[in-house]
Each structure stands twice: as C-alpha cells, then as structure tokens.
CSV table of C-alpha atoms in Angstrom, one decimal:
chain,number,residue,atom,x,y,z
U,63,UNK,CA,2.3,5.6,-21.8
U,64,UNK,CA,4.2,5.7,-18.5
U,65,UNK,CA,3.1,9.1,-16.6
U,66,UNK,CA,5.5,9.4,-14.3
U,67,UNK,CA,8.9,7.9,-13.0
U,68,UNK,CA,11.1,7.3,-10.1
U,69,UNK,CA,12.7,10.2,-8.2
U,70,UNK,CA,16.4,10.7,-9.0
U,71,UNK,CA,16.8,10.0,-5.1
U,72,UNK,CA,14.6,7.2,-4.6
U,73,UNK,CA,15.6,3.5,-3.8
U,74,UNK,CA,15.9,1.6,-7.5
U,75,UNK,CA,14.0,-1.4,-5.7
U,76,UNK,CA,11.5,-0.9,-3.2
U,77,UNK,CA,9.5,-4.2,-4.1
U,78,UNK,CA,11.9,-7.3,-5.0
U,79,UNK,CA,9.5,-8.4,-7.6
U,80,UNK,CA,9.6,-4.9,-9.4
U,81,UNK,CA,11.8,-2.9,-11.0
U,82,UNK,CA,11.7,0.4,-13.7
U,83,UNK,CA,13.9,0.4,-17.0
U,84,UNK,CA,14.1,2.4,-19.6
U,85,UNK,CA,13.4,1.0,-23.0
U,86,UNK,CA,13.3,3.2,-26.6
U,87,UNK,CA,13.7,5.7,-24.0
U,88,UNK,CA,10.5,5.7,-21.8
U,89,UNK,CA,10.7,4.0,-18.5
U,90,UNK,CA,8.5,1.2,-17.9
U,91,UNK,CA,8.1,-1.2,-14.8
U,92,UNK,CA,8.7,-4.5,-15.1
U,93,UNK,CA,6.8,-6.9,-12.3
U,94,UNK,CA,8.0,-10.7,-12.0
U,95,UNK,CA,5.1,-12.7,-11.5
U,96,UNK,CA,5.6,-17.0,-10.0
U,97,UNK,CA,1.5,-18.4,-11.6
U,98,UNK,CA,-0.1,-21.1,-10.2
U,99,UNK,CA,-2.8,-21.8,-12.3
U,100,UNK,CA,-6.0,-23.9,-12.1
U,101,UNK,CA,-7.0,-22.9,-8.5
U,102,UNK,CA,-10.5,-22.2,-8.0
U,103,UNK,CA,-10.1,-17.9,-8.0
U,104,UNK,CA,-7.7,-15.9,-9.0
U,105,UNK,CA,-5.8,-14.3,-6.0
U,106,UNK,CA,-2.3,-12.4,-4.8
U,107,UNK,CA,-1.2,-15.5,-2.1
U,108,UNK,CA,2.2,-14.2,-1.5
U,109,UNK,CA,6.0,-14.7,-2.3
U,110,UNK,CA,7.9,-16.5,-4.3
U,111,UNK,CA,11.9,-16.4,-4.8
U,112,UNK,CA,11.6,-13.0,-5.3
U,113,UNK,CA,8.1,-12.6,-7.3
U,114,UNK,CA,4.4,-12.1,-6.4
U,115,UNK,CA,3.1,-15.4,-6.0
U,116,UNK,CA,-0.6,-15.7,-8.1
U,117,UNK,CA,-3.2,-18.4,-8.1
U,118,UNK,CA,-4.7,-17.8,-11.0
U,119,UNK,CA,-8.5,-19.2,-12.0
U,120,UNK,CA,-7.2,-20.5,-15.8
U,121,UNK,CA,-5.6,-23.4,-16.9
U,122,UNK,CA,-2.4,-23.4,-18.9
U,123,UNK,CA,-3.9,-24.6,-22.4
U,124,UNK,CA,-3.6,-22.7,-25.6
U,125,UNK,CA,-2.5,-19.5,-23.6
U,126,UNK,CA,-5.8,-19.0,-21.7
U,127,UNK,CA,-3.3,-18.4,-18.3
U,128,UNK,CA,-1.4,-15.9,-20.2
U,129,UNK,CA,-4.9,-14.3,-21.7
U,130,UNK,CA,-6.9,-14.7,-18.0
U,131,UNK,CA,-3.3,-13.3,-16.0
U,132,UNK,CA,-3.2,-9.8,-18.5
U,133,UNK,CA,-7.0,-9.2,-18.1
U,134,UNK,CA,-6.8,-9.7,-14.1
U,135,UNK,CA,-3.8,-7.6,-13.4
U,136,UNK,CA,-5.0,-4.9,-15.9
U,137,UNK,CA,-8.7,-5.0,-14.1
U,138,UNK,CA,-6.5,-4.5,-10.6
U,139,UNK,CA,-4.6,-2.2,-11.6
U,140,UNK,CA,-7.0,0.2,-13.1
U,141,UNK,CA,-5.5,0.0,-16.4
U,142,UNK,CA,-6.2,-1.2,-19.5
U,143,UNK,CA,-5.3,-4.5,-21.1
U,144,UNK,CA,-2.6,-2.4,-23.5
U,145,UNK,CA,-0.9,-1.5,-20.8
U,146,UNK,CA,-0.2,-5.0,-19.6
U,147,UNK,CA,2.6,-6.7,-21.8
U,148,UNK,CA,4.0,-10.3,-21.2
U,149,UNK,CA,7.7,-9.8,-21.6
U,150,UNK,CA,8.9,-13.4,-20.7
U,151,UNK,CA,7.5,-17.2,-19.4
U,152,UNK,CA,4.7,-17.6,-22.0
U,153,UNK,CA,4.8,-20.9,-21.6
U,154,UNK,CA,6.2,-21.4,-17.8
U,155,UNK,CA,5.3,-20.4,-14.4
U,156,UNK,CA,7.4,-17.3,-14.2
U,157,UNK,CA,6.7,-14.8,-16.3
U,158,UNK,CA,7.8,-11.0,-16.5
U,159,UNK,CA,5.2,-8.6,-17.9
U,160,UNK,CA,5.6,-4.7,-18.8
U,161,UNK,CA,3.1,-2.5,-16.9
U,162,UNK,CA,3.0,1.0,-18.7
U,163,UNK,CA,2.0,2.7,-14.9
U,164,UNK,CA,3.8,5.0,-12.4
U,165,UNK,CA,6.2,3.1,-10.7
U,166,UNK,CA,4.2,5.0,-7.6
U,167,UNK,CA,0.9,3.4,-8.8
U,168,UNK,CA,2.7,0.2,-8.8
U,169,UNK,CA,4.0,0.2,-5.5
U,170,UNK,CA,1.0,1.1,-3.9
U,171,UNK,CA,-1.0,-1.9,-5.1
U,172,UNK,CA,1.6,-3.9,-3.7
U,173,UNK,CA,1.6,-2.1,-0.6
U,174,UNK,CA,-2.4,-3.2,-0.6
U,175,UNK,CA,-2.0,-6.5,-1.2
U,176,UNK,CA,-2.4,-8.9,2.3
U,177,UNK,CA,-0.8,-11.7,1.4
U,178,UNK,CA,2.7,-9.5,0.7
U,179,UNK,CA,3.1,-8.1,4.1
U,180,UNK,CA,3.8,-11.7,5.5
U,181,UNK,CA,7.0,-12.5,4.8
U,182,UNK,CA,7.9,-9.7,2.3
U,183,UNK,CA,11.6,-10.2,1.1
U,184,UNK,CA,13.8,-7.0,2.0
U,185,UNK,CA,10.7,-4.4,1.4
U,186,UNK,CA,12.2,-0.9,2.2
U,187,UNK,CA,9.7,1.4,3.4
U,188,UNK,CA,9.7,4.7,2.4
C-alpha cells in the first residue's frame, strides 16, 4: 500500500526515470529500469535514455533476471518483494516495475545512488 503521495505543488518529475500515477485509484510510482544482465554483481551504474541503468548479477534464462531484479530492488528499497511489481519488459532489457512506496522514499534512494549524480538527465532539485 502506497503511504503517502506527491504534494499538490510539487514537480510531477523530479527523477526522469520515475514517475507517480494513479491506478484503481491509489497512486503508485512507476520506475523505468535499462538491465544489463550477467555482470559479475548487481549494481546501480548510471543512465540510460532516461532510465536507471542496472548491472544485474543473473542471466536472462527462464526469468531468473526478472526474479533476481524484484528481490534486489525490494532488499534496497526496504521493502518487500510484494511491493515490487514488473509492469512491462519481461522479456527485454527495459522493463517498468510498480513500487508500492512514497514517491518521497523513492526519490531519496535515487538521490543516494553514485552512479546517478554523473550525468543525471534534467534532475530538478528540490
């Protein structure tokens, strides 16, 4: 369950690769994710067109990727696997998945990943 939402006043998009919509209507965010997988550890590396860039530490058989990519963002997120969702891209390297968080929560686990602040596309700070 989402706990919180956006403030009626606050930018829609702070992040390009996230965004908040409403769906059945309870808000969720939505977080565009470009996978790379088979690399040795699993690991934010930056941008791409857009979306976080992931290696991720799984290779793309039988939906291990998808499996190993819910499990990893949930464990750094501080949520639970139920409240990671793949939306879209089960079987490509862009995928979209549902994260039932505060959009604030969200944010500011991008804001403390590294390899975001170089080269981050059109992040407004607050």
């Amino acid at each position: 369950m989402i706990v919180s939402k956006m403030p009626d006043n606050a930018p829609s998009r702070l992040w390009p690769c996230l965004r908040v919509e409403a769906k059945a209507g309870e808000p969720r965010c939505i977080l565009d994710v470009s996978v790379s997988p088979n690399a040795k550890r699993t690991e934010v590396t930056g941008w791409h067109d857009g979306a976080i860039r992931i290696r991720l530490a799984a290779p793309p058989v039988d939906g291990a990727a998808n499996d190993a990519m819910r499990k990893w963002l949930a464990k750094s997120l501080g949520l639970t696997q139920a409240q990671v969702t793949l939306l879209r891209g089960a079987s490509g390297r862009r995928k979209q998945w549902a994260i039932e968080a505060a959009p604030t929560h969200l944010q500011g686990w991008l804001a403390n990943q590294p390899a975001l602040q170089k080269g981050a596309p059109d992040v407004e700070n607050p």
